[in-house]
Each structure stands twice: as structure tokens, then as C-alpha cells.
Short mmCIF file of C-alpha atoms and ligand atoms in Angstrom, two decimals:
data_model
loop_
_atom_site.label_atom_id
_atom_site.label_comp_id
_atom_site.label_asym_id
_atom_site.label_seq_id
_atom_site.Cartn_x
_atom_site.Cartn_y
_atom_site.Cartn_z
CA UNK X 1 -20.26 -20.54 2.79
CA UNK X 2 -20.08 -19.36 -0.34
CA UNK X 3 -19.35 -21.37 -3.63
CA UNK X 4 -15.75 -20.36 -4.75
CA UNK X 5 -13.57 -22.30 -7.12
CA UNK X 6 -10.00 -22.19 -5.64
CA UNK X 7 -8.46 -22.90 -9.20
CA UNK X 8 -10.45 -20.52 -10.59
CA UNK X 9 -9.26 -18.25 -8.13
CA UNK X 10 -5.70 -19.32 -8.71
CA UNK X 11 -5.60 -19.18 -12.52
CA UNK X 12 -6.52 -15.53 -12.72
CA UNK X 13 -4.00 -14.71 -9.68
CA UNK X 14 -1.22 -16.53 -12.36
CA UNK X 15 -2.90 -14.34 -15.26
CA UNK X 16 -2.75 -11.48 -13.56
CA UNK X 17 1.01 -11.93 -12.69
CA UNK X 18 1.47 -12.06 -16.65
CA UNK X 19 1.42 -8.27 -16.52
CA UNK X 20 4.75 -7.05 -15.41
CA UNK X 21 6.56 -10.22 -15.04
CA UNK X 22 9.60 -9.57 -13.82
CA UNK X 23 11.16 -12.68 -15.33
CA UNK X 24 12.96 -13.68 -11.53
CA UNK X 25 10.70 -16.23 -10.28
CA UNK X 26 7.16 -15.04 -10.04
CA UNK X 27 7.55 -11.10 -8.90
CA UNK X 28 6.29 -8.12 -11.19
CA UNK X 29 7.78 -5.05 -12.05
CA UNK X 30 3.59 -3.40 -12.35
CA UNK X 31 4.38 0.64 -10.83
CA UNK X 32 1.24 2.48 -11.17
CA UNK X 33 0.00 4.08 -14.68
CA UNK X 34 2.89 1.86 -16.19
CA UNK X 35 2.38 0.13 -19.39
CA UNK X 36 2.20 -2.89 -17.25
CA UNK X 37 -0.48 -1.80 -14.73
CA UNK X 38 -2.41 -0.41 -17.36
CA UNK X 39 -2.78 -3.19 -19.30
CA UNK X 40 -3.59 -5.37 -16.30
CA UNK X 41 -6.23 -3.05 -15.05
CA UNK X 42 -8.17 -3.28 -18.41
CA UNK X 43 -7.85 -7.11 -18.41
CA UNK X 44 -9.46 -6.75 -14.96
CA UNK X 45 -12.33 -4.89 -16.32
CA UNK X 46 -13.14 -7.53 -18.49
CA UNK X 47 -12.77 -10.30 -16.01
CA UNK X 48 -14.91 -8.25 -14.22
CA UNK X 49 -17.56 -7.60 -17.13
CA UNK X 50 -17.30 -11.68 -17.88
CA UNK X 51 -18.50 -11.70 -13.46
CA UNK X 52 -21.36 -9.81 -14.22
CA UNK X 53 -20.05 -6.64 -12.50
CA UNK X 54 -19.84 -3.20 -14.55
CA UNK X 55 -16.40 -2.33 -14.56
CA UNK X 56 -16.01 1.52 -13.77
CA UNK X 57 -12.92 3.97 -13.95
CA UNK X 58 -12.19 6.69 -11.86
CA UNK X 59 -10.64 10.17 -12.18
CA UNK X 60 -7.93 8.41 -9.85
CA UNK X 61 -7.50 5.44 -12.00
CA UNK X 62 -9.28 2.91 -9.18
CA UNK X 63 -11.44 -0.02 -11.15
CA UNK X 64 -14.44 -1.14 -9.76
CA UNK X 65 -16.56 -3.88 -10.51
CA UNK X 66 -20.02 -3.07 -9.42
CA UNK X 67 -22.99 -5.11 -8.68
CA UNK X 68 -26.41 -3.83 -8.98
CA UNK X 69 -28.25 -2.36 -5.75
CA UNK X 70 -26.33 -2.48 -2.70
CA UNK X 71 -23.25 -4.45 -2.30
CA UNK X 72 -20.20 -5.43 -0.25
CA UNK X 73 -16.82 -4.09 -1.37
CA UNK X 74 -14.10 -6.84 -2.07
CA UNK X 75 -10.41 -6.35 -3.36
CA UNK X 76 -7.01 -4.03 -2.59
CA UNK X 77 -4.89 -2.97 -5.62
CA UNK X 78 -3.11 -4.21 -8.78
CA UNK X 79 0.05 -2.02 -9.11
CA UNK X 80 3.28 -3.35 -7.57
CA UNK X 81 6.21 -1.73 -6.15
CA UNK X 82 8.91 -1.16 -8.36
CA UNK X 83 10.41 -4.12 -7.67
CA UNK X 84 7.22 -6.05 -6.64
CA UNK X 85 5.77 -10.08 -5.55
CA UNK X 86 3.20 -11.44 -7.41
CA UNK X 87 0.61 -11.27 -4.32
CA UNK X 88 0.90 -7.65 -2.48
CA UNK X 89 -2.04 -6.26 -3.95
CA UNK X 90 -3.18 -8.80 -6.86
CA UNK X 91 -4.35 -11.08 -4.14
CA UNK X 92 -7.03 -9.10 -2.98
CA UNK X 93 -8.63 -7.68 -5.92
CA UNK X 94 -8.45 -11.77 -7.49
CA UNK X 95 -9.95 -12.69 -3.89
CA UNK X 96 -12.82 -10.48 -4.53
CA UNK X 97 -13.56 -11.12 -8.08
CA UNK X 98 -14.16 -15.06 -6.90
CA UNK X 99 -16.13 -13.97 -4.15
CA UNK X 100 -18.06 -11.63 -6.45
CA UNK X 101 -18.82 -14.72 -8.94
CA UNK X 102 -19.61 -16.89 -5.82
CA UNK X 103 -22.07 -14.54 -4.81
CA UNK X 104 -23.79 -14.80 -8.10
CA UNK X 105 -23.57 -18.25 -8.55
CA UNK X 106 -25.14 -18.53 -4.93
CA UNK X 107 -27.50 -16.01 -5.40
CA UNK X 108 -26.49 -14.45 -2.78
CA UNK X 109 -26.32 -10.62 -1.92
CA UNK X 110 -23.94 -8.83 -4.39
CA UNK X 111 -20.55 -8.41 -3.83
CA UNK X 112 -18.71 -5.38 -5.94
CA UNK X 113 -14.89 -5.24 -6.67
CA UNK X 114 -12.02 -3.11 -6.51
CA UNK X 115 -8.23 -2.42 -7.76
CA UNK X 116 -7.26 0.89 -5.73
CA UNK X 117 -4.91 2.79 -7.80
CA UNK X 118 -0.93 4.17 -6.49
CA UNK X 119 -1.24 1.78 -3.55
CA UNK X 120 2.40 1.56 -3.47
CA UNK X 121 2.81 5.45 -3.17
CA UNK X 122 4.42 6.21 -6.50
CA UNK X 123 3.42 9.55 -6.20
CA UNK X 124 2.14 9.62 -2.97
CA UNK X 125 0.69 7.21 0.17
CA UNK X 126 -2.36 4.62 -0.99
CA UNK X 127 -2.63 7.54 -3.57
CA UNK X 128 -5.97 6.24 -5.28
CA UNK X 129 -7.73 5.65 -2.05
CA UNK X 130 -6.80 8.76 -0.63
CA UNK X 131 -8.45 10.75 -3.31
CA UNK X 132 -11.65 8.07 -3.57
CA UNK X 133 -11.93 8.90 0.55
CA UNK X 134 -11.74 12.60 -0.23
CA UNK X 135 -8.58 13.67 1.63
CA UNK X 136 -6.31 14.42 -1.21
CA UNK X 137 -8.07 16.17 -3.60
CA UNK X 138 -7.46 15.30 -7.28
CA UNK X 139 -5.54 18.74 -8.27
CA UNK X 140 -3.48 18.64 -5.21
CA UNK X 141 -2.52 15.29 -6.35
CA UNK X 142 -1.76 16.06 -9.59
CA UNK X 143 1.15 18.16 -8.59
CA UNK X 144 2.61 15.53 -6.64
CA UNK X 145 5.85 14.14 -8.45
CA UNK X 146 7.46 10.33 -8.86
CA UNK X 147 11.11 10.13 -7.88
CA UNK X 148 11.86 10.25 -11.59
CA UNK X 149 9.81 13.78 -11.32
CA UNK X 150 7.01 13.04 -13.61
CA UNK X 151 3.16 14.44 -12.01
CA UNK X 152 0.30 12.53 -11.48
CA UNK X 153 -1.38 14.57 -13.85
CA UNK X 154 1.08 13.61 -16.98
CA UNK X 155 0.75 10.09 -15.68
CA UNK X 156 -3.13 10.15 -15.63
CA UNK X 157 -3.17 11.60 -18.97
CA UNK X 158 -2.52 7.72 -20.31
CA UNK X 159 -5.94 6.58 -18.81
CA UNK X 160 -8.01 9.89 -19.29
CA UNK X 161 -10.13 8.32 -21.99
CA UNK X 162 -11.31 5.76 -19.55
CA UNK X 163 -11.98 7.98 -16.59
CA UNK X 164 -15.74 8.31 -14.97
CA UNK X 165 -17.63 9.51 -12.34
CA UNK X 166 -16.52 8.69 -8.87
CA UNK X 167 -18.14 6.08 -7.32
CA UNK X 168 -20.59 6.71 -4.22
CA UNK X 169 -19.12 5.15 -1.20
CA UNK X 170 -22.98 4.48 0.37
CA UNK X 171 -23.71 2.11 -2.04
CA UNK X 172 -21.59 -0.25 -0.06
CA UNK X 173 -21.85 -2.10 3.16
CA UNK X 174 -18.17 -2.69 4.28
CA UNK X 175 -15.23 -3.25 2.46
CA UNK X 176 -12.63 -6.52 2.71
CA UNK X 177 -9.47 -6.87 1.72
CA UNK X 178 -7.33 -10.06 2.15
CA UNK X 179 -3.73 -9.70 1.88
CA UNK X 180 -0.89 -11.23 2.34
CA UNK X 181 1.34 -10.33 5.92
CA UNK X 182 4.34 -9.64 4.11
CA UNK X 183 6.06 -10.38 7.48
CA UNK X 184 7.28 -13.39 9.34
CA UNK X 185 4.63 -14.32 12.46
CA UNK X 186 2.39 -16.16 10.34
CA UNK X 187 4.67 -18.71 8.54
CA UNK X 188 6.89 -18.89 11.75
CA UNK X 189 3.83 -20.30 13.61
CA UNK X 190 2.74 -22.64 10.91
CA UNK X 191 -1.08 -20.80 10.51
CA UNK X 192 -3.09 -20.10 7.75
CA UNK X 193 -4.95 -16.68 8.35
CA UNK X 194 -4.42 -13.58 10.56
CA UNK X 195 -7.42 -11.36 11.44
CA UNK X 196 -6.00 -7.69 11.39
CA UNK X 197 -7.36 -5.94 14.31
CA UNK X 198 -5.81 -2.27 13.02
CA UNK X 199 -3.26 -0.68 10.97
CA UNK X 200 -0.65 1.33 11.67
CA UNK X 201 0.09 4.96 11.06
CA UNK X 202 2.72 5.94 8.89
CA UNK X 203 4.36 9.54 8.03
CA UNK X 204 6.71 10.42 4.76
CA UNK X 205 8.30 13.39 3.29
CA UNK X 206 10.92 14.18 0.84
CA UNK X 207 14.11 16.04 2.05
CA UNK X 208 16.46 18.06 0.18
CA UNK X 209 19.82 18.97 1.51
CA UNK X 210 21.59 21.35 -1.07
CA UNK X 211 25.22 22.15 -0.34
CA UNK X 212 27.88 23.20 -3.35
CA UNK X 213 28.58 20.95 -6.28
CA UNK X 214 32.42 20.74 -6.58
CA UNK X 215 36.00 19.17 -7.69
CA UNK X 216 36.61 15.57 -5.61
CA UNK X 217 39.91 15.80 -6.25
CA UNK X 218 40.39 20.12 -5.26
CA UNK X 219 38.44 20.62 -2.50
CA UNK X 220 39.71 20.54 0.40
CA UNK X 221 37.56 18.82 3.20
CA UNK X 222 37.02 21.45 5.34
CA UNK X 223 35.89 24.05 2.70
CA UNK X 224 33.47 21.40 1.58
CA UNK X 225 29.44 21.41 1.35
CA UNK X 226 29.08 18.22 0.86
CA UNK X 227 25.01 17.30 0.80
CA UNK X 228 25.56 13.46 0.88
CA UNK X 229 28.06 14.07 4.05
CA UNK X 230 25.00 16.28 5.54
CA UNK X 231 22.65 13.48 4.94
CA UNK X 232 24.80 10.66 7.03
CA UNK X 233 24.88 12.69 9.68
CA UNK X 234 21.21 13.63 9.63
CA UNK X 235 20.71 9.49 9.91
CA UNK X 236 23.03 8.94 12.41
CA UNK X 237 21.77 11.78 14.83
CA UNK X 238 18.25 11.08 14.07
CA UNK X 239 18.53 7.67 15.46
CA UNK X 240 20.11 8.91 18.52
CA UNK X 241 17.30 11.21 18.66
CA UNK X 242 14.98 8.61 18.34
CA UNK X 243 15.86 6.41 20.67
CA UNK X 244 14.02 7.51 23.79
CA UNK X 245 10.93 8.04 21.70
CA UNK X 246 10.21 4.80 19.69
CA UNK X 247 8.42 1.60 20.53
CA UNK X 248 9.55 -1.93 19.49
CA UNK X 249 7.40 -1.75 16.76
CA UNK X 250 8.30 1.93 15.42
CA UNK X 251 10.31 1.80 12.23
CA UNK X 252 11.55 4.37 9.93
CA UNK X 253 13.29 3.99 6.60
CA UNK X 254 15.49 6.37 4.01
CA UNK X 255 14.87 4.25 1.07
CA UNK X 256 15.52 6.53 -2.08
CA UNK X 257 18.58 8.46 -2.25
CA UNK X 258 19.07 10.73 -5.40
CA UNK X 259 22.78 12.53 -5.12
CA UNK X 260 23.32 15.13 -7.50
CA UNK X 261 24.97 15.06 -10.12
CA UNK X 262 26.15 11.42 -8.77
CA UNK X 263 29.79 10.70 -9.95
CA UNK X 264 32.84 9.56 -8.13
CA UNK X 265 34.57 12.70 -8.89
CA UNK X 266 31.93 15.64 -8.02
CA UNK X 267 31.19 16.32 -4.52
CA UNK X 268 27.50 16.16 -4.32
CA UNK X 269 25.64 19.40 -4.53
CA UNK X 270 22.59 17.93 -3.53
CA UNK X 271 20.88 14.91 -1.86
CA UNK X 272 16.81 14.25 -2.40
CA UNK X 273 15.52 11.76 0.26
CA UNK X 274 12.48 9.79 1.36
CA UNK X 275 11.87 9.89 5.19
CA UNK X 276 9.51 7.79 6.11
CA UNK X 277 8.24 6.18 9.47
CA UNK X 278 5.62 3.98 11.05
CA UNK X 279 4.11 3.72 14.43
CA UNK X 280 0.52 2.62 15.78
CA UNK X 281 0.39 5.30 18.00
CA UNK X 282 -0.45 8.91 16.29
CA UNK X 283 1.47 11.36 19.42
CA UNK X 284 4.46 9.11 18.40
CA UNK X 285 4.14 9.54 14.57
CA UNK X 286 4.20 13.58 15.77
CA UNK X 287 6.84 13.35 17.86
CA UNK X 288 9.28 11.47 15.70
CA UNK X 289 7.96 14.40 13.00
CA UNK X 290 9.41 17.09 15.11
CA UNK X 291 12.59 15.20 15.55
CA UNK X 292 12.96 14.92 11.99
CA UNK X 293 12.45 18.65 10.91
CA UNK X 294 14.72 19.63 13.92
CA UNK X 295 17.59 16.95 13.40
CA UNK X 296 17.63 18.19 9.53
CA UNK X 297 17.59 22.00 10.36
CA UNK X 298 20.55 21.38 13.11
CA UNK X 299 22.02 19.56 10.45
CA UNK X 300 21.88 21.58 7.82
CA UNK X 301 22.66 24.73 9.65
CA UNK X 302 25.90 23.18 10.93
CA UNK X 303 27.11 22.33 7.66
CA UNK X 304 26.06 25.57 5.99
CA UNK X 305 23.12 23.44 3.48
CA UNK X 306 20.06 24.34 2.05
CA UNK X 307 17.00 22.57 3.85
CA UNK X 308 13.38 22.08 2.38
CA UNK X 309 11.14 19.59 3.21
CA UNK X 310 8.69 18.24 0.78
CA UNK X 311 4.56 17.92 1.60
CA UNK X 312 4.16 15.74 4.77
CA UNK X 313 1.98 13.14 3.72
CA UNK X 314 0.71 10.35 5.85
CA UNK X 315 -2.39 8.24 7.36
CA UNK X 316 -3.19 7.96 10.51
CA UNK X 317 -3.65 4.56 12.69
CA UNK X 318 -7.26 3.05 12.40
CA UNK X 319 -8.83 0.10 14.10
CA UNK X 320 -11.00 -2.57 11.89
CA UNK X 321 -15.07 -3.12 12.93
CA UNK X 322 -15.52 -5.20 15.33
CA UNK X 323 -18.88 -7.06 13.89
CA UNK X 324 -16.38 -7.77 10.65
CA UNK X 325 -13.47 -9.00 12.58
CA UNK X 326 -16.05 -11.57 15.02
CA UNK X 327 -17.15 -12.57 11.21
CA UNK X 328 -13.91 -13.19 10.02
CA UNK X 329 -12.41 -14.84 13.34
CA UNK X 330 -15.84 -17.19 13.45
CA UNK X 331 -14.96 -18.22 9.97
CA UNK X 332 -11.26 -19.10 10.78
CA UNK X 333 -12.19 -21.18 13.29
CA UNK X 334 -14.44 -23.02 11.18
CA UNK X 335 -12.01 -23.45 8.30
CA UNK X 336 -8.21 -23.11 9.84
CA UNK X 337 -9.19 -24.04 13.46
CA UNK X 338 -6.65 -23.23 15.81
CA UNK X 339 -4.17 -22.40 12.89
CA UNK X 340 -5.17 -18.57 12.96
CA UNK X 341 -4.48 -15.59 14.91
CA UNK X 342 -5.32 -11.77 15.65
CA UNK X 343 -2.85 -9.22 14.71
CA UNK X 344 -2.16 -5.70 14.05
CA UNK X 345 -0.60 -4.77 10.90
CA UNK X 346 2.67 -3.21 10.18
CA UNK X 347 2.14 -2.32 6.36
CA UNK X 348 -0.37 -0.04 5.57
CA UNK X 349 -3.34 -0.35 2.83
CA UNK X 350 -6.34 0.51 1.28
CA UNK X 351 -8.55 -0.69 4.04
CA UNK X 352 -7.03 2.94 6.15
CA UNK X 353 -8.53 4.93 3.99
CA UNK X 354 -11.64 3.05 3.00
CA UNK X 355 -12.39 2.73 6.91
CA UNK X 356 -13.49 6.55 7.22
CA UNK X 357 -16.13 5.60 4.78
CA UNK X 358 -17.72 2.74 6.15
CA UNK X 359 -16.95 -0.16 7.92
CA UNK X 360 -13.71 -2.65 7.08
CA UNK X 361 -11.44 -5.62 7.50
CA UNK X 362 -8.94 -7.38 6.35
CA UNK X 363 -7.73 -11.01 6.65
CA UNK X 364 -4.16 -12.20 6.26
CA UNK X 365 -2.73 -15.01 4.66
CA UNK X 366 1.20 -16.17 5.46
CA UNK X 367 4.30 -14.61 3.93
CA UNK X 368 7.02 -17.40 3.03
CA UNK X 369 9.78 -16.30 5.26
CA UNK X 370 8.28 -13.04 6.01
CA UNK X 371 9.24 -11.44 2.29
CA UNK X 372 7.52 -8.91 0.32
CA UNK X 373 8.69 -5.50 -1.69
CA UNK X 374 10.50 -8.11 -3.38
CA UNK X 375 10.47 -10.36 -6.54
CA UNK X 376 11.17 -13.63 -3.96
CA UNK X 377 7.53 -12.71 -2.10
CA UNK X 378 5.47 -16.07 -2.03
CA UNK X 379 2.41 -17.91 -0.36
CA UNK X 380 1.97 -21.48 -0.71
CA UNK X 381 -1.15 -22.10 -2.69
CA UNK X 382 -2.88 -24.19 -0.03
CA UNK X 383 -3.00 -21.19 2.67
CA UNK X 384 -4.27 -19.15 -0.67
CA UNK X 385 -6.91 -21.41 -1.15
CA UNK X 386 -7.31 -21.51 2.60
CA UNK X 387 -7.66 -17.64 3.29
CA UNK X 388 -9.97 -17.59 0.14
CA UNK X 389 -12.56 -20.32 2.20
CA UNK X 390 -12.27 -18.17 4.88
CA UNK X 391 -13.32 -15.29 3.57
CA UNK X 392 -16.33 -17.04 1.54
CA UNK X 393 -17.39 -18.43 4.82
CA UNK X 394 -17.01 -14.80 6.77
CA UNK X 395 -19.16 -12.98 3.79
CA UNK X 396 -22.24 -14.30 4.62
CA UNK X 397 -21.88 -13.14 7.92
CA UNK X 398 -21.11 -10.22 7.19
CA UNK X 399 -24.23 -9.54 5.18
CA UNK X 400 -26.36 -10.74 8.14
CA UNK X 401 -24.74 -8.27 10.20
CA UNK X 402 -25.62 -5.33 7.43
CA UNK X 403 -29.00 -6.87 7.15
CA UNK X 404 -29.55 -6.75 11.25
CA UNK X 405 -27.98 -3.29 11.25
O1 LIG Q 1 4.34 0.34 2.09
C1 LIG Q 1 3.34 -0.28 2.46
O2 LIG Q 1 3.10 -0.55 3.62
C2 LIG Q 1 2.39 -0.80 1.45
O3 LIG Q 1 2.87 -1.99 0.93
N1 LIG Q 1 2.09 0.14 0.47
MN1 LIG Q 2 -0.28 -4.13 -0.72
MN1 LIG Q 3 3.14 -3.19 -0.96
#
């Protein structure tokens, strides 16, 4: 097991929620390539520089914290959803700079560091580890727009002094990232850790329904083209559509809405919406796509609207290693036993993209009362501390396993 300091560990997690603090209880307000995130990203390079890692930029904006020779990768990412906890993300990328340090102090084999960058999907999905993976090529992302409809490339342009080369992916053995469930099975079940035995997929597009901008006091109802009444009824049908298609565990979600010009008295002209949805199986996540782009054509042909669809972005399901997941499951019994569980997981992360490169896992820790994407997300410190001694006890196996490979 490997040496960490759980206050350590603790006091930079509280340091690093001094970037962005939202001022209600302990969430941030930390969006990607925001003043905030920024700022907390170059702390973390010097937190990393102080571990005896060299901290390295990318194009994308992802930190790492290398060790010499070859290494295993530790951390998730630092930015926060615009209304974001103090642990989706941070957790991860503090978990690995303690485990990093540990290593040192141990002597051990070398573990490196990361803070992915866009996680949250600001302008796009897990954005910075898309681009690291080599699916989403930098230019392509640079055209991709915020909902406020700034690029990536004007946001970039705040970091571009800092940006290197991109780091080579074969200089590490696997890649770990602890997180925190963000839903409710965990803390409803009173255990500690969750091994994650895959991710999800998950699908999203902008929509734009454009109808004619007019007088809400003069237009009649049935000469209207209203794009806000086009959008209601693209929801409702869609989840009649839906419904002999999706799983228990399918979920979808419109959540941003931008009506235009949005006043009481102007019948919208036009409606810009996310569409997004989430399923572990990939013919579903198709399916429910060609529901979507059908529903909104009937839709907007019946009400005489404009259609376009925005570029479908999206990851598909993966499955963790099974040599990292016996590591991690070994070590929970050690440290939490019979207080820890295996389970798929329903929010997506870094770990999807990072698993086409080499080998990955991730370990939970509980979600008070199943919150998260919002500033009342919490873990109680003793299941951080415990998730942290579980992953110091996996890493050495995990570096046996790279050493037998
Ligand atoms: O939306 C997600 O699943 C993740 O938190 N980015
Ligand atoms: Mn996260
Ligand atoms: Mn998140």
C-alpha cells in the first residue's frame, strides 16, 4: 500500500475548491477556460512541480504532471459545470497528485497526473480527452461554439502561451480515475467504494427550430409559427416515441433552452436546444438518434419551421480492464470489506476516451443523497479518505500486472 497522507490529500481538494467558489456551501462555478479554471489549472502545475512531476500543457488545455520513464496515469479534470460541486472532477486529479507523491516517497514506480480539459462539454463532450485520444481533431474543435456562442478557438487563445506538445499516450501503463457516483446506490447502501465495470454511451446535438418572430398580442393562434410551441411538441411526441425503445436505465435530457428574442410579448422566432441521451447499449443510442431527427422533421414540417440539427457528437459505451478492476476490487476488500460494490456508470468521463489508448478504471466513492451538477454535491470526508486507501492499495497491483504483462 502506498504511503498517502489523507489530510494532505484533503487540504489541496479544499484549495482547489478556492477557485470558483461559488459562495453556496462548498460548490464552484470553474466552466472551462474561465478565469476560474485557469487560474486553478496553473496552481495545479505548481502543486505538481512541488510533487516532482513536470507539469505540461496541451494544445487542448489538459495538464499533466509527468514522471520520468514510464508511468501510470492518475487524475480526471478540474473544470466544473456551470453550476458545479466541489468533487466532480477535482477529486480525481487531487487523488492522483497524492498518489503521485506516495509513489515517490515509497519509491515506488512513477505515477504521472492529469486535469483533462472541457470535461463538462462546454463546447463539446469530454472535449480535452477527445482531442488527446485523437477523435476530434483540434481545428474541428475549434469551430465548435459554447451556448453563449463563443469558439473553442477564442477560448484557447487565453492559454496559448502555455500550450506544448501533446503528450505520447505509450508512455503510460493504464490510466485511473476515482470519482465520485454522483448518484444515489452508494450512500443508500451505506458503502464506501464502487468499482465501475463500464460506462455508458451518450449522444448530443443542438436543435434549432426557426418559425416567425411576431406580435403576442396580434397574432392570431392559428396564423402563428411559434418555435417554442414546435419544441413542446417535439418533447412530448418524442417520449411517446421513445417508449417502446428505451431501457430502465436510458435517459435523455433538453437542458438548455435559448428562445429568441425571449420576451413575454414576442412570439418566439426561434428555439436553440440541447438533445441529449444516454444508454449502455450503442444500437439503442442509434435508434433513439433516428427517432430524434424524425420526431423533429415531423414536427417541424407540421408546423411550417425551419429544422437544422447541429454536429452529432457523442462516445460510445466502453467496458474497464479486467486485470485493473480485480486490482481495484482486491483492494476494496482489503480496506472497505464488504462495504463496496461493482457497478456500471451512468455519467460519462475521461476514462471513455482514455480507454482506446490503453488500459483503464475507475473507482467510485459515495454521493450524499445521490447529488451532483449542483452546488449541494458532497462526500463525507471519511469515504474520501477511504476511496483514496483504496486506490493506494490497488496501485501497486496494478504495476505488478504491467510488470507481468
Ligand atoms: O455529464 C456527464 O456525465 C459528466 O459529468 N460530464
Ligand atoms: Mn466529472
Ligand atoms: Mn460532471
Amino acid at each position: 500500500m502506498l504511503p498517502v497522507q489523507p489530510d494532505r490529500f484533503l487540504a489541496d481538494l479544499h484549495a482547489l475548491r478556492g477557485f470558483g467558489a461559488a459562495g453556496t456551501g462548498k460548490g464552484v462555478v470553474r466552466p472551462a477556460y474561465s478565469d476560474a479554471d485557469i487560474a486553478a489549472r496553473k496552481w495545479l502545475a505548481g502543486r505538481m512541480q512541488e510533487a516532482g512531476l513536470e507539469p505540461r500543457f496541451d494544445a487542448a488545455g489538459n495538464l499533466f504532471g509527468l514522471a520520468e520513464g514510464r508511468s501510470l496515469l492518475i487524475g480526471s479534470h478540474s473544470d466544473s459545470q456551470p453550476e458545479g460541486g466541489w468533487l466532480d472532477g477535482a477529486l480525481g486529479v487531487v487523488a492522483g497528485l497524492e498518489l503521485a507523491r506516495a509513489a515517490r516517497e515509497a519509491g515506488a514506480q512513477p505515477v504521472s497526473v492529469v486535469s483533462f480539459q472541457d470535461e463538462e462539454g462546454r463546447w463539446g463532450v469530454t472535449t480535452g480527452s477527445a482531442i488527446w485520444r485523437g477523435t476530434l481533431p483540434l481545428d474541428e474543435a475549434d469551430r465548435l461554439t459554447d451556448d453563449a456562442g463563443m469558439t473553442l478557438a477564442e477560448a484557447r487563445a487565453a492559454m496559448a502561451d502555455l500550450a506544448g506538445d501533446r503528450v505520447d499516450p505509450a508512455r503510460f501503463s493504464g490510466f485511473v480515475e476515482m470519482h465520485i457516483e454522483q448518484g444515489p446506490w452508494l450512500d443508500q447502501a451505506g458503502e464506501a467504494a464502487g468499482v465501475v465495470t463500464g460506462i455508458v454511451g451518450i449522444r448530443d446535438m443542438r436543435i434549432t427550430l426557426t418559425g416567425q418572430q411576431n406580435h403576442a398580442g396580434t397574432t392570431p393562434m392559428h396564423l402563428r409559427r411559434d418555435a417554442f410551441q414546435g419544441l413542446a411538441a417535439f418533447n412530448a411526441l418524442l417520449a411517446e416515441r421513445f417508449a417502446g425503445v428505451v431501457s430502465e436505465t436510458t435517459v435523455w435530457t433538453i437542458g438548455h433552452v435559448a428562445l429568441s428574442p425571449g420576451a413575454s410579448s414576442i412570439v418566439p422566432g426561434r428555439a436553440v436546444f440541447s438533445m441529449q441521451w444516454r444508454d449502455g447499449s450503442l444500437a439503442r443510442l442509434d435508434e433513439m438518434e433516428r427517432i430524434v431527427r424524425d420526431t423533429a422533421a415531423e414536427v417541424a414540417e407540421a408546423r411550417g419551421l425551419g429544422l437544422e440539427f447541429g454536429p452529432m457528437l457523442g462516445l460510445d459505451p466502453v467496458q474497464m480492464d479486467a486485470g485493473m478492476q480485480a486490482a481495484l476490487a482486491a483492494a476494496a476488500e482489503e480496506v472497505c470489506p464488504g462495504r463496496w460494490r461493482h457497478m456500471p456508470s451512468g455519467a460519462l468521463h475521461d476514462a471513455s476516451n482514455v480507454s482506446h489508448l490503453m488500459p483503464v478504471a475507475m473507482l467510485f466513492a459515495p454521493s450524499i443523497g445521490g447529488i451532483s451538477h449542483d452546488f449541494a454535491e458532497d462526500t463525507a470526508e471519511d469515504d474520501l479518505a477511504t476511496g483514496l486507501r483504496v486506490l493506494a492499495n490497488a496501485v501497486p497491483r496494478m504495476m505488478a500486472q504491467d510488470g507481468a504483462a
